[in-house]
Short mmCIF file of C-alpha atoms and ligand atoms in Angstrom, two decimals:
data_model
loop_
_atom_site.label_atom_id
_atom_site.label_comp_id
_atom_site.label_asym_id
_atom_site.label_seq_id
_atom_site.Cartn_x
_atom_site.Cartn_y
_atom_site.Cartn_z
CA MET A 1 0.08 0.22 0.12
CA LYS A 2 1.57 2.78 -1.12
CA THR A 3 1.06 6.60 1.20
CA LEU A 4 1.61 10.21 0.67
CA LEU A 5 2.11 11.65 4.25
CA LEU A 6 2.47 15.00 3.98
CA GLY A 7 4.57 16.12 6.72
CA GLY A 8 6.75 19.16 8.21
CA THR A 9 6.07 18.48 11.93
CA ARG A 10 7.00 16.13 15.04
CA GLU A 11 3.81 13.59 14.23
CA ALA A 12 4.82 12.95 10.59
CA ARG A 13 8.04 12.16 11.27
CA GLU A 14 7.30 9.17 13.93
CA LEU A 15 4.42 8.39 11.38
CA ALA A 16 7.56 7.49 8.78
CA HIS A 17 9.69 6.31 11.80
CA ILE A 18 6.84 3.74 12.80
CA ALA A 19 5.59 2.51 9.18
CA SER A 20 9.59 2.23 8.34
CA GLY A 21 9.99 -1.28 10.51
CA GLU A 22 6.57 -2.37 9.21
CA GLN A 23 6.52 -4.99 6.13
CA GLY A 24 3.61 -3.91 3.47
CA PHE A 25 4.26 -0.02 3.85
CA ASP A 26 5.30 2.30 1.36
CA ILE A 27 5.41 5.92 2.61
CA VAL A 28 6.44 9.25 0.23
CA SER A 29 7.01 11.65 2.58
CA SER A 30 5.79 15.29 1.30
CA LEU A 31 8.01 18.43 2.76
CA ALA A 32 7.08 21.74 1.44
CA GLY A 33 10.97 22.95 1.32
CA ARG A 34 10.43 26.32 2.70
CA VAL A 35 12.88 25.43 6.03
CA ARG A 36 16.14 25.70 4.95
CA ASP A 37 17.69 22.80 6.92
CA PRO A 38 14.92 20.78 8.23
CA LEU A 39 14.65 18.12 10.33
CA LEU A 40 13.45 15.08 7.76
CA PRO A 41 11.71 11.81 7.80
CA VAL A 42 13.40 8.24 7.20
CA GLY A 43 12.80 6.65 4.11
CA GLU A 44 12.26 8.56 1.07
CA VAL A 45 11.23 11.65 0.44
CA ARG A 46 9.89 14.81 -2.04
CA VAL A 47 10.22 18.25 -1.51
CA GLY A 48 8.20 21.05 -2.78
CA GLY A 49 5.09 22.38 -4.29
CA PHE A 50 2.82 19.68 -6.25
CA GLY A 51 1.33 23.28 -7.98
CA GLY A 52 -2.14 22.93 -6.43
CA VAL A 53 -4.93 20.86 -6.16
CA GLU A 54 -4.39 19.78 -10.10
CA GLY A 55 -0.81 18.95 -9.35
CA LEU A 56 -0.96 16.94 -6.58
CA ARG A 57 -4.24 14.84 -8.15
CA ASP A 58 -1.51 14.48 -11.57
CA TRP A 59 1.65 13.45 -8.99
CA LEU A 60 -0.94 11.00 -6.76
CA VAL A 61 -1.64 9.17 -9.87
CA ALA A 62 1.61 8.79 -11.76
CA ASN A 63 3.44 7.88 -8.69
CA GLY A 64 0.73 4.94 -7.59
CA ILE A 65 -0.39 6.17 -3.94
CA ASP A 66 -3.37 4.18 -2.54
CA ILE A 67 -3.91 6.12 0.77
CA VAL A 68 -3.12 10.57 1.61
CA VAL A 69 -2.02 11.12 5.21
CA ASP A 70 -2.16 14.98 6.07
CA ALA A 71 -0.14 15.17 8.87
CA THR A 72 0.94 18.95 8.93
CA HIS A 73 1.07 21.95 10.73
CA PRO A 74 -2.64 23.12 12.01
CA PHE A 75 -1.92 25.79 10.11
CA ALA A 76 -0.80 24.91 7.08
CA GLY A 77 -4.33 25.02 5.10
CA THR A 78 -4.11 25.58 1.68
CA ILE A 79 -1.91 21.98 1.31
CA SER A 80 -4.49 20.18 4.09
CA ALA A 81 -7.50 21.84 1.65
CA ASN A 82 -5.71 21.16 -1.57
CA ALA A 83 -5.22 17.73 0.23
CA ALA A 84 -9.05 17.25 0.75
CA ALA A 85 -9.89 18.05 -2.87
CA ALA A 86 -7.50 15.79 -4.89
CA ALA A 87 -7.94 13.09 -2.61
CA ALA A 88 -11.61 13.30 -2.53
CA ASP A 89 -11.63 13.64 -7.02
CA LEU A 90 -9.66 10.49 -7.35
CA GLY A 91 -11.59 8.30 -4.38
CA LEU A 92 -8.40 7.99 -1.86
CA PRO A 93 -8.62 7.81 1.28
CA LEU A 94 -7.59 10.88 3.65
CA VAL A 95 -6.70 11.28 7.18
CA HIS A 96 -6.20 14.91 8.86
CA LEU A 97 -4.01 14.04 11.62
CA ARG A 98 -4.55 17.30 14.03
CA ARG A 99 -3.11 17.20 17.55
CA PRO A 100 -5.15 19.15 19.42
CA GLY A 101 -4.88 22.85 20.42
CA TRP A 102 -3.99 24.22 23.67
CA SER A 103 -6.56 25.48 26.39
CA PRO A 104 -6.15 27.98 28.88
CA GLN A 105 -5.40 27.44 32.24
CA ASP A 106 -6.21 29.36 35.57
CA GLY A 107 -3.79 32.14 35.50
CA ASP A 108 -4.10 32.47 31.61
CA LYS A 109 -5.15 35.38 30.34
CA TRP A 110 -5.95 34.84 26.90
CA THR A 111 -7.87 36.71 23.84
CA ARG A 112 -8.40 34.36 21.29
CA VAL A 113 -8.99 36.10 17.80
CA PRO A 114 -9.65 34.23 14.29
CA ASP A 115 -6.40 35.13 12.23
CA LEU A 116 -3.42 36.99 11.48
CA ALA A 117 -4.73 40.24 11.14
CA ALA A 118 -7.00 40.22 13.63
CA ALA A 119 -3.73 39.66 15.60
CA ALA A 120 -2.38 42.86 14.63
CA LYS A 121 -5.22 45.17 15.39
CA THR A 122 -5.05 43.73 18.89
CA VAL A 123 -1.89 43.83 19.95
CA GLY A 124 -1.86 47.33 20.40
CA ALA A 125 -4.19 47.65 23.04
CA VAL A 126 -2.62 44.98 24.46
CA GLY A 127 0.49 45.65 25.23
CA GLU A 128 3.72 47.33 23.50
CA ARG A 129 6.57 45.23 23.73
CA VAL A 130 5.65 41.82 21.63
CA PHE A 131 6.83 38.75 21.87
CA LEU A 132 5.51 37.37 18.30
CA THR A 133 6.01 33.46 18.05
CA ILE A 134 4.23 32.85 14.73
CA GLY A 135 6.39 31.29 12.48
CA ARG A 136 8.15 33.36 9.43
CA GLN A 137 4.92 33.56 7.39
CA GLY A 138 2.67 36.17 7.99
CA VAL A 139 5.36 39.00 9.99
CA GLY A 140 4.88 40.91 7.33
CA ALA A 141 0.90 40.95 8.83
CA PHE A 142 2.25 43.46 11.94
CA ALA A 143 4.91 45.65 9.79
CA GLY A 144 2.19 48.48 9.75
CA LEU A 145 2.79 48.65 13.87
CA THR A 146 5.14 51.30 13.79
CA GLU A 147 4.26 52.04 17.59
CA LEU A 148 5.43 48.31 19.27
CA TRP A 149 8.16 46.88 19.87
CA PHE A 150 8.51 43.32 18.73
CA LEU A 151 10.79 40.64 19.29
CA ILE A 152 10.35 38.19 16.67
CA ARG A 153 11.53 34.32 17.24
CA ALA A 154 11.26 31.97 13.99
CA ILE A 155 13.85 29.43 12.73
CA ASP A 156 14.52 30.76 9.98
CA PRO A 157 14.28 34.74 8.82
CA PRO A 158 10.68 35.83 8.22
CA GLU A 159 9.10 36.95 4.83
CA GLY A 160 7.56 40.05 3.72
CA GLY A 161 7.71 43.12 5.47
CA LEU A 162 8.60 43.66 9.00
CA PRO A 163 7.85 45.79 11.94
CA PRO A 164 10.33 48.54 12.60
CA ARG A 165 10.97 48.32 16.00
CA HIS A 166 11.89 45.11 16.19
CA GLU A 167 14.76 42.11 17.42
CA LEU A 168 15.09 39.08 15.37
CA LEU A 169 16.03 35.81 17.14
CA LEU A 170 16.89 32.90 15.05
CA ALA A 171 15.89 30.19 16.87
CA ARG A 172 14.50 26.52 16.53
CA GLY A 173 12.95 25.03 20.16
CA PRO A 174 12.17 23.07 21.93
CA PHE A 175 12.36 25.76 24.81
CA THR A 176 12.00 25.47 28.47
CA VAL A 177 10.34 27.26 30.95
CA GLU A 178 13.22 28.94 32.25
CA ASP A 179 14.18 29.93 29.14
CA GLU A 180 11.48 31.74 27.83
CA SER A 181 11.31 33.57 30.77
CA ARG A 182 13.96 34.79 31.03
CA LEU A 183 13.48 36.14 27.38
CA LEU A 184 10.48 37.63 28.83
CA ALA A 185 12.12 39.64 31.61
CA ASP A 186 14.89 40.36 29.33
CA ARG A 187 13.30 42.11 26.85
CA HIS A 188 11.26 43.36 29.01
CA ILE A 189 8.14 41.94 27.12
CA ASP A 190 4.15 42.55 27.89
CA VAL A 191 2.41 40.31 25.62
CA LEU A 192 2.71 37.39 23.87
CA VAL A 193 1.60 36.93 20.30
CA THR A 194 0.77 33.50 19.42
CA LYS A 195 -0.39 30.24 16.87
CA ASP A 196 -2.69 27.86 18.39
CA SER A 197 -0.03 25.22 17.42
CA GLY A 198 -0.71 22.72 20.16
CA GLY A 199 1.59 19.89 21.93
CA ASP A 200 4.49 20.03 24.09
CA GLN A 201 7.25 21.07 22.03
CA THR A 202 6.78 25.03 21.91
CA ASP A 203 3.64 25.47 25.08
CA ALA A 204 6.54 26.73 27.63
CA LYS A 205 5.96 30.11 26.14
CA LEU A 206 2.88 30.07 27.25
CA ALA A 207 3.60 28.54 31.15
CA ALA A 208 6.28 31.48 31.19
CA ALA A 209 3.82 34.34 30.29
CA ARG A 210 1.08 33.03 32.78
CA ALA A 211 4.03 33.24 35.48
CA ALA A 212 4.47 36.25 34.13
CA GLY A 213 0.97 37.54 34.21
CA LEU A 214 1.63 38.73 30.80
CA PRO A 215 -1.58 38.58 28.00
CA VAL A 216 -1.16 36.28 25.64
CA VAL A 217 -3.43 37.44 22.21
CA MET A 218 -3.67 33.59 20.80
CA ILE A 219 -4.52 33.48 17.01
CA ASP A 220 -7.05 30.60 15.96
CA ARG A 221 -6.25 27.53 13.23
CA PRO A 222 -7.72 27.59 10.16
CA SER A 223 -10.99 25.07 9.19
CA LEU A 224 -10.71 21.71 7.59
CA PRO A 225 -12.35 20.99 4.79
CA GLU A 226 -16.38 20.12 5.82
CA GLY A 227 -16.90 16.72 6.50
CA ALA A 228 -13.19 15.68 7.21
CA LEU A 229 -11.27 12.30 9.04
CA VAL A 230 -9.29 14.25 11.59
CA MET A 231 -7.80 11.66 14.20
CA GLU A 232 -5.57 13.65 17.13
CA ASN A 233 -2.28 11.50 17.45
CA VAL A 234 -0.12 9.08 15.33
CA ALA A 235 -1.37 5.76 17.42
CA GLN A 236 -4.40 6.29 15.66
CA VAL A 237 -3.60 7.18 12.31
CA TRP A 238 -0.82 4.57 12.05
CA ASP A 239 -3.96 2.03 13.88
CA TRP A 240 -6.31 3.49 10.38
CA LEU A 241 -3.79 2.80 8.48
CA ARG A 242 -3.17 -0.68 9.23
CA SER A 243 -5.90 -1.40 9.54
CA ALA A 244 -6.76 -0.09 5.67
CA ALA A 245 -3.65 -2.21 4.34
CA GLU A 246 -5.68 -5.09 5.59
P1 NAP B 1 0.61 25.94 3.41
O1 NAP B 1 0.26 27.79 3.64
O2 NAP B 1 -0.83 25.25 3.53
O3 NAP B 1 1.05 25.32 1.59
C1 NAP B 1 1.14 25.83 0.76
C2 NAP B 1 1.59 25.40 -0.70
O4 NAP B 1 2.99 25.59 0.06
C3 NAP B 1 0.89 24.17 -0.50
O5 NAP B 1 -0.27 24.64 -1.43
C4 NAP B 1 1.92 23.69 -1.42
O6 NAP B 1 1.91 23.99 -2.56
C5 NAP B 1 2.72 23.78 -0.87
N1 NAP B 1 2.75 22.46 -0.07
C6 NAP B 1 3.04 23.29 1.72
N2 NAP B 1 2.89 21.73 2.80
C7 NAP B 1 3.51 21.11 1.34
C8 NAP B 1 4.10 19.41 1.79
N3 NAP B 1 4.01 19.24 2.72
N4 NAP B 1 4.02 18.90 0.96
C9 NAP B 1 4.80 19.67 -0.29
N5 NAP B 1 3.88 20.62 -0.57
C10 NAP B 1 3.70 21.87 0.29
O7 NAP B 1 1.65 25.66 3.95
P2 NAP B 1 2.49 26.09 4.91
O8 NAP B 1 1.90 27.02 5.90
O9 NAP B 1 3.54 27.48 4.33
O10 NAP B 1 3.28 25.04 5.82
C11 NAP B 1 3.94 24.46 5.04
C12 NAP B 1 5.18 23.47 5.22
O11 NAP B 1 5.70 23.87 6.52
C13 NAP B 1 4.17 22.18 5.92
O12 NAP B 1 4.88 21.07 5.59
C14 NAP B 1 4.05 22.49 6.92
O13 NAP B 1 3.49 21.46 7.81
C15 NAP B 1 5.48 23.29 7.59
N6 NAP B 1 4.79 23.44 8.97
C16 NAP B 1 4.16 24.89 8.77
C17 NAP B 1 4.11 25.50 10.18
C18 NAP B 1 2.90 27.42 9.99
O14 NAP B 1 3.05 27.68 10.89
N7 NAP B 1 2.04 27.16 9.15
C19 NAP B 1 4.99 25.21 11.28
C20 NAP B 1 6.22 24.19 11.48
C21 NAP B 1 5.78 23.53 10.13
P3 NAP B 1 1.22 23.57 -4.10
O15 NAP B 1 0.10 24.37 -4.36
O16 NAP B 1 2.46 24.13 -5.08
O17 NAP B 1 1.64 22.11 -4.12
#
């Protein structure tokens, strides 16, 4: 059974690792090719966009794919929608692997917003020294906020315009709560802006913000196509793949 595994996440690498030790699973992992030095999954890997829904559909046919796993990041909404459309056109089974989002705990001061534009509109009302941890895409939404100061953290340099008053910190997590608390204090941060990525790799900043009593602007995930089959963890998807192979 030949599977396309749309990746770029820890869960996708885990799934590729598990499947690599099993007979009868032929997995091709796919990465967008955005990160300069990506963490590669084991097994066959292809890199780069497919060329929209049509390109993906052609690729699935040309490569004899039987089943599709969308294990991309919860904010990678375009490729998830493209995968849903291409799989539906071809009648291929598709599952979306989506780790659960974060939930506020006692002491959290979160403002939930639907998207980046809403976060940029909201942040100035909440603070002046912003810790912006939204990855390298979408920073341009904050470029016009000339009054605020930003600590921008990403793995690779952000694309597009940047707010004029900023410090750029290139770093790859996971980070400890102690590291995050020190960063918040050193830079006199008074608000955190983050995407609701979920998971335990990047949640230390939330604990640090809670401990410091800082507000958080939490950007909601894009929604998945209606009727999508969604699973929360690697074990569930692996069970589903194994039963599909029987
Ligand atoms: P996106 O906005 O949903 O996708 C934009 C385009 O990039 C897609 O239309 C597709 O190009 C290509 N693409 C995206 N993921 C791909 C994949 N796994 N394999 C091949 N092509 C892919 O995605 P994004 O938010 O830019 O994310 C890109 C990648 O980074 C994903 O693999 C995602 O898992 C990973 N990632 C994203 C975030 C985030 O915050 N967005 C965080 C961590 C990791 P074509 O239309 O040409 O096929």
